[in-house]
mmCIF file of C-alpha atoms in Angstrom:
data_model
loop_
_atom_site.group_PDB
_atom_site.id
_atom_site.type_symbol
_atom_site.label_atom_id
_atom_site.label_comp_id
_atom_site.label_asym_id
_atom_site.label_seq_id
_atom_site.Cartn_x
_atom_site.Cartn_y
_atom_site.Cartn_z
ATOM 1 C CA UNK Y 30 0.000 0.000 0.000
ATOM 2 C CA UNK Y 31 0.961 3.448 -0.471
ATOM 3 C CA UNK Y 32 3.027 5.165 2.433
ATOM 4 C CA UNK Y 33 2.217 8.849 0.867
ATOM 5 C CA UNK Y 34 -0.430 10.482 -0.300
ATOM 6 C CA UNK Y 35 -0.092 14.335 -1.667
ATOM 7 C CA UNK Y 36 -3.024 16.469 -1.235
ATOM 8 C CA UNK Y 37 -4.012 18.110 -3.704
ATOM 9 C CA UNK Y 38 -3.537 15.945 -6.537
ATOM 10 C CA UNK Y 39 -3.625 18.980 -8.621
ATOM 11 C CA UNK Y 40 -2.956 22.773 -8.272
ATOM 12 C CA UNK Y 41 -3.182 25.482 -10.763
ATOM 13 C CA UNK Y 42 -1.865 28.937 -9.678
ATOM 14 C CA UNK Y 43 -0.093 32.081 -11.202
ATOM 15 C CA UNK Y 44 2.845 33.452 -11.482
ATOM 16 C CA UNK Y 45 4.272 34.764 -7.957
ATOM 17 C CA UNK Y 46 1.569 32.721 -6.465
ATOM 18 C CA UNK Y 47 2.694 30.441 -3.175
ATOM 19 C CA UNK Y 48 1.922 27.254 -3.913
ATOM 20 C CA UNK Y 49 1.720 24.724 -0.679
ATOM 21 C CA UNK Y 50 0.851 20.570 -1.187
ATOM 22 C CA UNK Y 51 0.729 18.564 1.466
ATOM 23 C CA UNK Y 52 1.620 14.775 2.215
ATOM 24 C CA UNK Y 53 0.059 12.312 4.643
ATOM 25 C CA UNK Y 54 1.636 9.107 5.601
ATOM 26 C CA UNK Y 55 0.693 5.838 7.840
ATOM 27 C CA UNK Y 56 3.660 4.886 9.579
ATOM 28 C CA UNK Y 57 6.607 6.485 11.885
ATOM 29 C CA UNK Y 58 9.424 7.516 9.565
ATOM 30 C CA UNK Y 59 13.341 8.545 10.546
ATOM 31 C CA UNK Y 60 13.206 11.008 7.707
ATOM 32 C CA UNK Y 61 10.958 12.432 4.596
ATOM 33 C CA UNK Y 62 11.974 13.806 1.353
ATOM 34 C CA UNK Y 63 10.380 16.165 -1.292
ATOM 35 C CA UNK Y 64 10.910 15.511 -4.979
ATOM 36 C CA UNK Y 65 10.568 17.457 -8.058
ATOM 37 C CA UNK Y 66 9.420 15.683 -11.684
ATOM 38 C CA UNK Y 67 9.551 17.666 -14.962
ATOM 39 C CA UNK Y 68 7.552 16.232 -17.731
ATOM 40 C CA UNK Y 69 9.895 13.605 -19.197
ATOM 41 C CA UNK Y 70 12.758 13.961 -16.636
ATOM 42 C CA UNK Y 71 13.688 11.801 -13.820
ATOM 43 C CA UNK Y 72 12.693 12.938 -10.366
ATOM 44 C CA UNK Y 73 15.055 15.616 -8.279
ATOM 45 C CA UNK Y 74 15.716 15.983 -4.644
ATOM 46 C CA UNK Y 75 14.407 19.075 -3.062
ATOM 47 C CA UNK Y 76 14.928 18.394 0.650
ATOM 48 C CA UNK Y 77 14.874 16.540 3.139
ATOM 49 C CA UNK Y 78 13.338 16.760 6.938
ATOM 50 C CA UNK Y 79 14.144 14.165 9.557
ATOM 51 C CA UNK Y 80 11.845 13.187 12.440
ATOM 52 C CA UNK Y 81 13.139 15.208 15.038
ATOM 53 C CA UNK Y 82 12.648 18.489 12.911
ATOM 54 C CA UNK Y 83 9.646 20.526 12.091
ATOM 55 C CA UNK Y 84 10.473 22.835 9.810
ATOM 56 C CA UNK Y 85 12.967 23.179 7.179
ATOM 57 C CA UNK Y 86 13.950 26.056 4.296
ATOM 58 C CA UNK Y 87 15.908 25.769 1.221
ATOM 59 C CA UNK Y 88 15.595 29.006 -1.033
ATOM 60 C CA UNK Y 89 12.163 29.376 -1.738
ATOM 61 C CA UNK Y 90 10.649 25.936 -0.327
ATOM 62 C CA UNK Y 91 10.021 25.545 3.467
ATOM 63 C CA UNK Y 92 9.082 22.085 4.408
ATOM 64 C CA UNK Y 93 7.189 21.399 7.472
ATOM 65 C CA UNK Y 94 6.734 17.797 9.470
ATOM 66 C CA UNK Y 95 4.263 17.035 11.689
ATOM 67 C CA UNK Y 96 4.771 13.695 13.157
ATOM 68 C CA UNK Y 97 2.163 13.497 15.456
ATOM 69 C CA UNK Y 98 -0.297 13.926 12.673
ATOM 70 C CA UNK Y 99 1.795 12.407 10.160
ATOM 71 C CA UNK Y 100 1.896 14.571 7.479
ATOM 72 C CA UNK Y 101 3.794 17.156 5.737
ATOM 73 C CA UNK Y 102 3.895 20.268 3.400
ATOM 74 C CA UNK Y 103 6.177 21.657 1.046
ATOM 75 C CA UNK Y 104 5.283 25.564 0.641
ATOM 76 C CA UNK Y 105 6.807 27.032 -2.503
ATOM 77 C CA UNK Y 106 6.728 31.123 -2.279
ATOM 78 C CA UNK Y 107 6.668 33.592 -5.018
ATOM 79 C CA UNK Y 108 5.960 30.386 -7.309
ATOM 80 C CA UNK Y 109 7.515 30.862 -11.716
ATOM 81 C CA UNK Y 110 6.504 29.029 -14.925
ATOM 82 C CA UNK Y 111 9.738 26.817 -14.109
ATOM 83 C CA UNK Y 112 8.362 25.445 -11.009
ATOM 84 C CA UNK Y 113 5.677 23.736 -13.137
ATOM 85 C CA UNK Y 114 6.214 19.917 -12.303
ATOM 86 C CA UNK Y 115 4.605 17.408 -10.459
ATOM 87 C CA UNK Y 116 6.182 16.734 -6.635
ATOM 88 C CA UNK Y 117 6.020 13.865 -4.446
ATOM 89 C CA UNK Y 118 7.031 13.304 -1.252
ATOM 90 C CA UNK Y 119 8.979 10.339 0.405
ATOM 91 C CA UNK Y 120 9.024 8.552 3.529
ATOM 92 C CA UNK Y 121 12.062 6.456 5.103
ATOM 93 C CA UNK Y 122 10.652 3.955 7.467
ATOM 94 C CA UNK Y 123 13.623 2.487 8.810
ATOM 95 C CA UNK Y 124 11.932 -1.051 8.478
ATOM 96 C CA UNK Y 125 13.685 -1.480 4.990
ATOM 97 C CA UNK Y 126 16.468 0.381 2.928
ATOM 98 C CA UNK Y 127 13.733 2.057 0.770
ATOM 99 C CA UNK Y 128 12.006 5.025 -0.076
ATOM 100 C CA UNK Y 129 8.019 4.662 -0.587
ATOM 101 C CA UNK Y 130 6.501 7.713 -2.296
ATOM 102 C CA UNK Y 131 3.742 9.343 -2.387
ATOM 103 C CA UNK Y 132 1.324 9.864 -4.896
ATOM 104 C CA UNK Y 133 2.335 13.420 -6.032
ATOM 105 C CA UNK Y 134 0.900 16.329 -6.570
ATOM 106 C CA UNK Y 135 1.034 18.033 -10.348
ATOM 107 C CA UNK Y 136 1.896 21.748 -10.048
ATOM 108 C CA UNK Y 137 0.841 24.003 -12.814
ATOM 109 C CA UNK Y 138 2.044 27.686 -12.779
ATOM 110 C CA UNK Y 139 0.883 30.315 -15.471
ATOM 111 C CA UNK Y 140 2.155 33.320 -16.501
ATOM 112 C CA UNK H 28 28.582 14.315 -16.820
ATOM 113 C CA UNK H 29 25.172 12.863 -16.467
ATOM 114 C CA UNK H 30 25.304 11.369 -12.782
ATOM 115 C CA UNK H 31 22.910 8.400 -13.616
ATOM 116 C CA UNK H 32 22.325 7.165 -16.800
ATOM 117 C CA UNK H 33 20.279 4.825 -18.421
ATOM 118 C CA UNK H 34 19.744 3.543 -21.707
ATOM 119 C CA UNK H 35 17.848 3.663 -23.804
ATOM 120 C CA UNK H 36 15.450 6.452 -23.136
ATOM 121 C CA UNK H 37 12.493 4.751 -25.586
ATOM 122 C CA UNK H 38 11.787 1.105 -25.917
ATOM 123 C CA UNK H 39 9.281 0.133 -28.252
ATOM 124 C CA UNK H 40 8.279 -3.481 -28.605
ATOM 125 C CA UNK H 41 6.057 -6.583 -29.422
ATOM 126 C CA UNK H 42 4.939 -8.707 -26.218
ATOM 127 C CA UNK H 43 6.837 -11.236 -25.536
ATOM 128 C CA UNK H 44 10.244 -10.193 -26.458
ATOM 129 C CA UNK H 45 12.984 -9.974 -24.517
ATOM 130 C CA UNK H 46 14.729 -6.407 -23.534
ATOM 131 C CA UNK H 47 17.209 -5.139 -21.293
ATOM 132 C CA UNK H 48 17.465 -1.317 -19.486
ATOM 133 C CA UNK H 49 20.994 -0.448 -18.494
ATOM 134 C CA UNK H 50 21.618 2.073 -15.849
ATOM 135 C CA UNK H 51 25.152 3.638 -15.154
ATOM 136 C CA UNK H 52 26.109 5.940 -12.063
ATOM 137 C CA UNK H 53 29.492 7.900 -11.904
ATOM 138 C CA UNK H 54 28.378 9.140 -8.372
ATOM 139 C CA UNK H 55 30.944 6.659 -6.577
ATOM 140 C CA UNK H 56 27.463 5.389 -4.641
ATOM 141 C CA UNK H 57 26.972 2.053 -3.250
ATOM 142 C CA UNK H 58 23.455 1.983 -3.995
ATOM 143 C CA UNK H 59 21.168 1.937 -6.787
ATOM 144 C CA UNK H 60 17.749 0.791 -7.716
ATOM 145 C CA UNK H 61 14.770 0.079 -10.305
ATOM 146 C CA UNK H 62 11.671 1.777 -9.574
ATOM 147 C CA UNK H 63 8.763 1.786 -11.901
ATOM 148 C CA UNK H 64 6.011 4.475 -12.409
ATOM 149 C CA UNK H 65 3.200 3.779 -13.773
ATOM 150 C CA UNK H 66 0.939 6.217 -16.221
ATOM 151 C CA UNK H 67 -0.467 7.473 -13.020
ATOM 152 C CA UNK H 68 2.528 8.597 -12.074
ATOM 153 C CA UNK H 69 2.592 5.832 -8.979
ATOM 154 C CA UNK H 70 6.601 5.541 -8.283
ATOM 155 C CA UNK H 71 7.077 1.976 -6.747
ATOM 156 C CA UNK H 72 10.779 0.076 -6.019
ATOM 157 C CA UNK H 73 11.453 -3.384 -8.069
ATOM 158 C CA UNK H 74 14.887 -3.495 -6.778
ATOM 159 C CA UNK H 75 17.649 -2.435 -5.245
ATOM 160 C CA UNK H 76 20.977 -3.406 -5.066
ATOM 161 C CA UNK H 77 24.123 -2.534 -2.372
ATOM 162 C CA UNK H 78 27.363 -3.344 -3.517
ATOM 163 C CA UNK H 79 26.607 -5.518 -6.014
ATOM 164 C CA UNK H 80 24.491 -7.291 -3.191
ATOM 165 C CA UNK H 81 20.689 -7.225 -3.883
ATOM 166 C CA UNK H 82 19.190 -6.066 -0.876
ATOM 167 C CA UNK H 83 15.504 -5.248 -1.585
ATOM 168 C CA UNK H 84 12.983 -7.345 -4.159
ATOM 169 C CA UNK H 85 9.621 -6.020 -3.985
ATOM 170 C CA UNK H 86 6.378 -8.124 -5.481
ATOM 171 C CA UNK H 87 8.137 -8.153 -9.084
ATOM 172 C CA UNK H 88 7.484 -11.359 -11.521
ATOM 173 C CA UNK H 89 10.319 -13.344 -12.038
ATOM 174 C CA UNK H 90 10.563 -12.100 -15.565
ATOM 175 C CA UNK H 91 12.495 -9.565 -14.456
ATOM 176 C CA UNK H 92 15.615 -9.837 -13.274
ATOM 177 C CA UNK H 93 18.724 -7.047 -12.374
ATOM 178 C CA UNK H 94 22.023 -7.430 -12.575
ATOM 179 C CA UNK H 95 24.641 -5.439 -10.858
ATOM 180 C CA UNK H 96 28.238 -6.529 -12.142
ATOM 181 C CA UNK H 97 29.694 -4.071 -10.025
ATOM 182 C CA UNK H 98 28.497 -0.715 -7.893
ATOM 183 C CA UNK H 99 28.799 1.568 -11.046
ATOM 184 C CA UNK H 100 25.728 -0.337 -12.818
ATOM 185 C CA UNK H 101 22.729 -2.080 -12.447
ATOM 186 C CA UNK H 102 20.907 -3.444 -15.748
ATOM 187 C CA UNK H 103 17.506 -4.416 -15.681
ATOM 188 C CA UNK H 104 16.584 -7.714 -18.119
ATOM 189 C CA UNK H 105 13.075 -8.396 -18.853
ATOM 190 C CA UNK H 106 11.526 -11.625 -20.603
ATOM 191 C CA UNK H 107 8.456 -12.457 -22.232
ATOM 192 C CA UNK H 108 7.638 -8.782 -22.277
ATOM 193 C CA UNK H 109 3.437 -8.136 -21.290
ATOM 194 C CA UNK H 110 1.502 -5.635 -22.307
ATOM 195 C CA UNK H 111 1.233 -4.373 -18.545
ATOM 196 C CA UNK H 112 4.929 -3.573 -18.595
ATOM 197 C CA UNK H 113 4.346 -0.534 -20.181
ATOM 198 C CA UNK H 114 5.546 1.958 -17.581
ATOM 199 C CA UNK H 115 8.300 4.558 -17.336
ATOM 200 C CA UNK H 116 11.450 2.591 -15.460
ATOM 201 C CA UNK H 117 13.841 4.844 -13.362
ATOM 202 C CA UNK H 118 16.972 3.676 -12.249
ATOM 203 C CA UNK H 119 18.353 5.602 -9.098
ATOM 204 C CA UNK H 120 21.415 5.603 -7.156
ATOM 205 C CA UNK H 121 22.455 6.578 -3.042
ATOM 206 C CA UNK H 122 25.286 6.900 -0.768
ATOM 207 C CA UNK H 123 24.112 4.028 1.310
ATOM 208 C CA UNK H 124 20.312 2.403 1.619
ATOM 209 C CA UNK H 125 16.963 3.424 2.563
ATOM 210 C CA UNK H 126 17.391 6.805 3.947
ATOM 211 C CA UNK H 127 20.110 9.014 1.967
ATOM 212 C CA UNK H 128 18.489 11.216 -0.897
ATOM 213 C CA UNK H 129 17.993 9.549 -4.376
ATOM 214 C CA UNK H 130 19.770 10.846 -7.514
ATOM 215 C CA UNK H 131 17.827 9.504 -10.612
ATOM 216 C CA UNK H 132 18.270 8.365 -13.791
ATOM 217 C CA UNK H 133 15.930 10.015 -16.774
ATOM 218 C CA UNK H 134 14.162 6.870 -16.983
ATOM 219 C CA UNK H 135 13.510 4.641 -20.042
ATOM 220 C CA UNK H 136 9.841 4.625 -21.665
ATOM 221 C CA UNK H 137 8.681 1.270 -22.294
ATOM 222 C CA UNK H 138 5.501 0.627 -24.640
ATOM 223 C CA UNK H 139 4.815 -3.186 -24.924
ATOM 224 C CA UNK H 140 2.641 -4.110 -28.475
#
């Protein structure tokens, strides 16, 4: 079964828009990850938050974790065309050497 | 300079064949694995391998079977292609499992006739 699922599936903003998509997951986790996906293109690491942090920036994403209710966002301010993409998160269990992702979230930014 | 790559990026062929993916990482990582997304965009692990050791073998048919002859690759051979095999296949690579961030490969398109 799924470990992640991103909320909303899909988001449509404009240009210097914030953008924010959540991710909910079942078990306890020692770390989660955000990924980026261009159409065509493999997927790219964003960031990633570990269980004993809440919050985390990198430029202009800021990553929250909420362990107690399981879930995370990933909040992208003043959002461009570029950032147009679909994102999923990713959740380290610690029960096996894997990463189980989410079911993403495609972001759509217009001029 | 690509850090993982995999060939070839579009695989076109009849069910039943055979085909192989090859997936190369210059990275110096111990790591790597096969996921597969589906056209829902679902990303879900096959395989992965650490130091040439396979470490992780998810609910994949038999028909498919990796090969790592050493850290730097990991090839993915597939027989008696289906027509549910169509996916996207990404082949990723880490420092060390599970936990370290994933660097992927642009993945190979695979249509099954």
């Amino acid at each position: 079964s799924q470990q992640g699922e991103e909320d909303p599936q899909a988001l449509s903003i404009q240009e210097g828009e914030n953008a924010t998509m959540n991710c909910s997951y079942k078990t306890s986790i020692n770390n989660l990850q955000w990924y980026r996906q261009n159409s065509g293109r493999g997927l790219v690491h964003l960031i990633l938050i570990r269980s004993n942090e809440r919050e985390k920036h990198s430029g202009r994403l800021r990553v929250t974790l909420d362990t107690s209710k399981k879930s995370s966002s990933l909040l992208i301010t003043a959002s461009r065309a570029a950032d147009t993409a679909s994102y999923f998160c990713a959740t380290d269990t610690g029960t096996a050497s894997k990463l189980t992702f989410g079911t993403g979230t495609r972001l759509q930014v217009t001029l | 300079d690509t850090a993982v790559s995999q060939t070839p990026k579009y695989l076109v062929t009849q069910m039943g064949n055979d085909k192989s993916i090859k997936c190369e990482q210059n990275l110096g990582h111990d790591t790597m694995y096969w996921y597969k997304q589906d056209s829902k965009k679902f990303l879900k692990i096959m395989f992965s391998y650490n130091n040439k050791e396979l470490i992780i073998n998810e609910t994949v048919p038999n028909r498919f079977s990796p090969k790592s002859p050493d850290k730097a690759h990991l090839n993915l051979h597939i027989n008696s292609l289906e027509l549910g095999d169509s996916a996207v296949y990404f082949c990723a690579s880490s420092q060390a499992p599970g936990r370290e961030k994933l660097f992927f490969g642009s993945g190979t398109q695979l249509s099954v006739l």
